[in-house]
mmCIF file of C-alpha atoms in Angstrom:
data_model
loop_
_atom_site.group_PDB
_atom_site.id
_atom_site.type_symbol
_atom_site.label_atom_id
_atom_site.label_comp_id
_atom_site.label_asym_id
_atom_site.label_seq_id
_atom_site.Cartn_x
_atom_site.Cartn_y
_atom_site.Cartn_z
ATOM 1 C CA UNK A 1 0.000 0.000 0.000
ATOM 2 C CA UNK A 2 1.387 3.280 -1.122
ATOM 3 C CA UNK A 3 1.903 6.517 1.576
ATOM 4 C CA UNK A 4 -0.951 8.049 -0.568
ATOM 5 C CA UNK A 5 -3.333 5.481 0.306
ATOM 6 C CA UNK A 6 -2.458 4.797 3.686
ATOM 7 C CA UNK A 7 -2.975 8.564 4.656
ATOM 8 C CA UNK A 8 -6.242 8.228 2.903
ATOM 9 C CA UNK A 9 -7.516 5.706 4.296
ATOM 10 C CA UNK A 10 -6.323 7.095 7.730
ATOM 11 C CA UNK A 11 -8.094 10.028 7.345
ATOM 12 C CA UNK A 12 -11.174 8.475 6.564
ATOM 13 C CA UNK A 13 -11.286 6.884 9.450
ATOM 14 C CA UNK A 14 -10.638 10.276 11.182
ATOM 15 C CA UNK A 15 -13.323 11.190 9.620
ATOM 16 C CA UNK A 16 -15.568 8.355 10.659
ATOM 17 C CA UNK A 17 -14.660 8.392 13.870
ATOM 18 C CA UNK A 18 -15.215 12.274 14.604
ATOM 19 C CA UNK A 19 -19.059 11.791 13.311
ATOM 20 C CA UNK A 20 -19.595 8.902 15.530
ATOM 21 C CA UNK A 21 -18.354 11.027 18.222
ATOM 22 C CA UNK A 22 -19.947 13.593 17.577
ATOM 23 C CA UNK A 23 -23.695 12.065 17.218
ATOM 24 C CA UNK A 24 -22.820 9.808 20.146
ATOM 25 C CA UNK A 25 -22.078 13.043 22.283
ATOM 26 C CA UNK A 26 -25.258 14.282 20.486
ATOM 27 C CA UNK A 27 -27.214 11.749 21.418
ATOM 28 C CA UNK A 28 -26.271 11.821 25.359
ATOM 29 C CA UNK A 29 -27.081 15.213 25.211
ATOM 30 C CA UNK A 30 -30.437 14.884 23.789
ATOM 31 C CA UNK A 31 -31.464 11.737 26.066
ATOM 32 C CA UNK A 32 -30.392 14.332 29.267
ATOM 33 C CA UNK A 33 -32.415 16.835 28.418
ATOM 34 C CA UNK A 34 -35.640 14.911 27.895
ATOM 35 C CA UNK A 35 -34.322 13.462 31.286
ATOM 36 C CA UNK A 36 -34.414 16.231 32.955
ATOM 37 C CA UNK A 37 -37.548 17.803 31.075
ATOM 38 C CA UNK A 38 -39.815 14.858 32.223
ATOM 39 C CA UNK A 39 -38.402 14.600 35.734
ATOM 40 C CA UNK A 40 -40.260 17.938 37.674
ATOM 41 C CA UNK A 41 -39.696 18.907 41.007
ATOM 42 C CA UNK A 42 -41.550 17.565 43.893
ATOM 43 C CA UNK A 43 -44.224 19.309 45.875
ATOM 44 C CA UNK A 44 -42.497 20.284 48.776
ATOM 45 C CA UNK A 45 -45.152 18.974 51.817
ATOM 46 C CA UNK A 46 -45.588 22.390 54.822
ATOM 47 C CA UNK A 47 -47.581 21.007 57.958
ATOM 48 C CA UNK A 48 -48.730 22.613 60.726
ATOM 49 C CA UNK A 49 -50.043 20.878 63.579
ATOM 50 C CA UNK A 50 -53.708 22.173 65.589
ATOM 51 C CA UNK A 51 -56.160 21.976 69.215
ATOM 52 C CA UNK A 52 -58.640 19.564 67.037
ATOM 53 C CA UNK A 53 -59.800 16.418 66.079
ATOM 54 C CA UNK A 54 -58.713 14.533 62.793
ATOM 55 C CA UNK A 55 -62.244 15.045 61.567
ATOM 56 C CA UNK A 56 -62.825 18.733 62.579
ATOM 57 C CA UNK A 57 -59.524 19.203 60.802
ATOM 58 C CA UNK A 58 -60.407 17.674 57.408
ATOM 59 C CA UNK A 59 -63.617 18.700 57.829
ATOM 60 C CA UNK A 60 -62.074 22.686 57.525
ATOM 61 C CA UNK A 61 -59.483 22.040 55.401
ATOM 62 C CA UNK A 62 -62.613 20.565 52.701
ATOM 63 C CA UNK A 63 -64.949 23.272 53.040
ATOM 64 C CA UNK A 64 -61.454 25.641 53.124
ATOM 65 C CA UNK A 65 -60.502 24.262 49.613
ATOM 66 C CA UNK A 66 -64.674 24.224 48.240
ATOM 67 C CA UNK A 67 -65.223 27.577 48.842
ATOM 68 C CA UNK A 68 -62.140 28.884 47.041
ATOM 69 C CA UNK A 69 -63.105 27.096 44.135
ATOM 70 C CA UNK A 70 -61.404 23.666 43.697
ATOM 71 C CA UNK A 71 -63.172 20.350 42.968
ATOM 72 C CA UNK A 72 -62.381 17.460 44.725
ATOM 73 C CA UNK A 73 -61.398 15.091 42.615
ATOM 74 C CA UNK A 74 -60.932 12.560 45.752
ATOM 75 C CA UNK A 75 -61.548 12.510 49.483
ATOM 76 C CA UNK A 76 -61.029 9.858 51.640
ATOM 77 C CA UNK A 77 -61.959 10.190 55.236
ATOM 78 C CA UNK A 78 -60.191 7.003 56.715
ATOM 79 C CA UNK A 79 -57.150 7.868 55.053
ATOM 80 C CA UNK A 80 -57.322 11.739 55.705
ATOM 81 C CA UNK A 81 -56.429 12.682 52.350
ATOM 82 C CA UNK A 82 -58.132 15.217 49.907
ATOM 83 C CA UNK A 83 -56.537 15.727 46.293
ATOM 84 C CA UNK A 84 -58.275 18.841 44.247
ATOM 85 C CA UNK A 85 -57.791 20.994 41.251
ATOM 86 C CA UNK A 86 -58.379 24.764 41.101
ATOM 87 C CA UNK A 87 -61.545 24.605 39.001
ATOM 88 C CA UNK A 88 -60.387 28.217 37.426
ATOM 89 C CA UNK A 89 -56.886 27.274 36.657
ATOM 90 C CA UNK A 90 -55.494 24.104 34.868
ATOM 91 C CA UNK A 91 -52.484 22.698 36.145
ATOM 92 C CA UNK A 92 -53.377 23.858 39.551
ATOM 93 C CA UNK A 93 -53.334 21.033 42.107
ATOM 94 C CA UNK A 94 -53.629 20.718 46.175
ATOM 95 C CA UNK A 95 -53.113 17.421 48.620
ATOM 96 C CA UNK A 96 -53.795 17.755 51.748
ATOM 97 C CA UNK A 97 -53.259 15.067 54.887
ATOM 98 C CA UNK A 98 -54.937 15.124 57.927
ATOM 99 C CA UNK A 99 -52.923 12.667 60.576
ATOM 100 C CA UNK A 100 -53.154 12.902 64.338
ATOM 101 C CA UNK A 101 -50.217 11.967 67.000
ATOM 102 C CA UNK A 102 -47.256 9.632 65.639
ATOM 103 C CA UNK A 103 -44.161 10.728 63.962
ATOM 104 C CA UNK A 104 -44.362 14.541 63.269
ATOM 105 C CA UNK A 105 -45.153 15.453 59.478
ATOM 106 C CA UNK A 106 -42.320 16.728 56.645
ATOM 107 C CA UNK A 107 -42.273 20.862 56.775
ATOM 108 C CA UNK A 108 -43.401 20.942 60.201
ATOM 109 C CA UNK A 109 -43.726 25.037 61.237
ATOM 110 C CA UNK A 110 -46.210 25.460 63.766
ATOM 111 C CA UNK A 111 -46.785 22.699 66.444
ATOM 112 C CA UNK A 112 -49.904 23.431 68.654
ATOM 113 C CA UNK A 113 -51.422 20.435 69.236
ATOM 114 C CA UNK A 114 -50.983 16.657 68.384
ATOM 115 C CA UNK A 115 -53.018 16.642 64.764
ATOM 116 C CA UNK A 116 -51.015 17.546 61.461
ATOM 117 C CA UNK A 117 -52.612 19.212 58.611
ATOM 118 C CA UNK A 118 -49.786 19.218 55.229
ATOM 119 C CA UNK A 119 -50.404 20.785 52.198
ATOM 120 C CA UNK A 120 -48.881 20.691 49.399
ATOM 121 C CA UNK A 121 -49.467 21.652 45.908
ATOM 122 C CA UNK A 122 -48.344 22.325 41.996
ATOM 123 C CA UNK A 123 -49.432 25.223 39.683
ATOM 124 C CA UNK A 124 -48.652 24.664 35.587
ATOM 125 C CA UNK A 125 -46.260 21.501 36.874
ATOM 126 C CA UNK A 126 -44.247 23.624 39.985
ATOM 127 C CA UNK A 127 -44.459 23.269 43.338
ATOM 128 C CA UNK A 128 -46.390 26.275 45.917
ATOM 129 C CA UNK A 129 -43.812 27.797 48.115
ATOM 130 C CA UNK A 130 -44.623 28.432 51.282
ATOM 131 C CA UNK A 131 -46.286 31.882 50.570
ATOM 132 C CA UNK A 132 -48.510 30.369 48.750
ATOM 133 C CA UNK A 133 -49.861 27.836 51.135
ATOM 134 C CA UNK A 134 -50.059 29.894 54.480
ATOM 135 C CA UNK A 135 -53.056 31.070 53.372
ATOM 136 C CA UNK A 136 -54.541 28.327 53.440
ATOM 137 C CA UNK A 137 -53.303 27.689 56.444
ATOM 138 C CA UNK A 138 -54.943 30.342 58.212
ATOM 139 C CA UNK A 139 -57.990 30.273 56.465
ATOM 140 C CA UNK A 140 -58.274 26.422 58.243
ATOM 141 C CA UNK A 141 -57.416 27.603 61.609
ATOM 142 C CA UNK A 142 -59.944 30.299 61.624
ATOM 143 C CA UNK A 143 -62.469 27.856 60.773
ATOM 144 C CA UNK A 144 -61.686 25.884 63.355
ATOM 145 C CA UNK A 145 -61.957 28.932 65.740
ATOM 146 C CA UNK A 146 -57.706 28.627 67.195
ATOM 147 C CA UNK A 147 -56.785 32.348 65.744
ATOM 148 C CA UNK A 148 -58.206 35.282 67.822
#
């Protein structure tokens, strides 16, 4: 084989070599991003804990989240859990968990008493910061009469 053919034929495979590379690199750069477009971040829970029983609790926290407009898309008494959308807004989204002595709740920031109520939510696939979500929090505690 002559020097022509052997520098060539090495440069072809320079050549080969650099577009594998690059649509490999291409490739793992295109499978991150739809990793980290489909992976959103969590709703981060806030709890507060209140002077009432499970059942007075939920009981506010459901006619709380009716009268400001969300459906409830499930309730479940036993479990005391409520999941509801913002009938006004798509993508807007609330959970809220009603538990009662036991290990204290994620975002604990108020303790008075031994039952937990945590919310936590999403609007348009992000989670509520806390601003968003002591509202809510108050407007529960005044209906169960604990704020002067």
């Amino acid at each position: 084989m002559s020097h022509r053919e052997m520098t060539t034929r090495r440069d072809a495979n320079n050549g080969r070599f650099g577009v594998r590379r690059i649509v490999g690199l291409g490739l793992l750069f295109g499978s991150l991003l739809l990793t980290a477009c489909a992976v959103s971040p969590q709703a981060q829970p806030r709890s507060i804990a209140v002077q009432a029983t499970e059942q007075e609790t939920l009981k506010a926290t459901l006619s709380m989240l009716a009268e400001r407009g969300f459906v409830i898309r499930h309730g479940d008494g036993d479990l005391g859990q409520i999941d509801a959308v913002l009938a006004s807004r798509s993508g807007y989204e609330m959970h809220a968990k009603v538990t009662s002595g036991g290990e204290r709740p994620p975002g604990l920031v108020l303790q008075n008493g031994n039952t937990y109520l945590t919310l936590s939510g999403r609007r348009g696939g992000h989670p509520l910061e806390a601003v968003e979500l002591d509202p809510l929090f108050i407007d529960v505690q005044n209906r169960l009469g604990l704020l002067p």
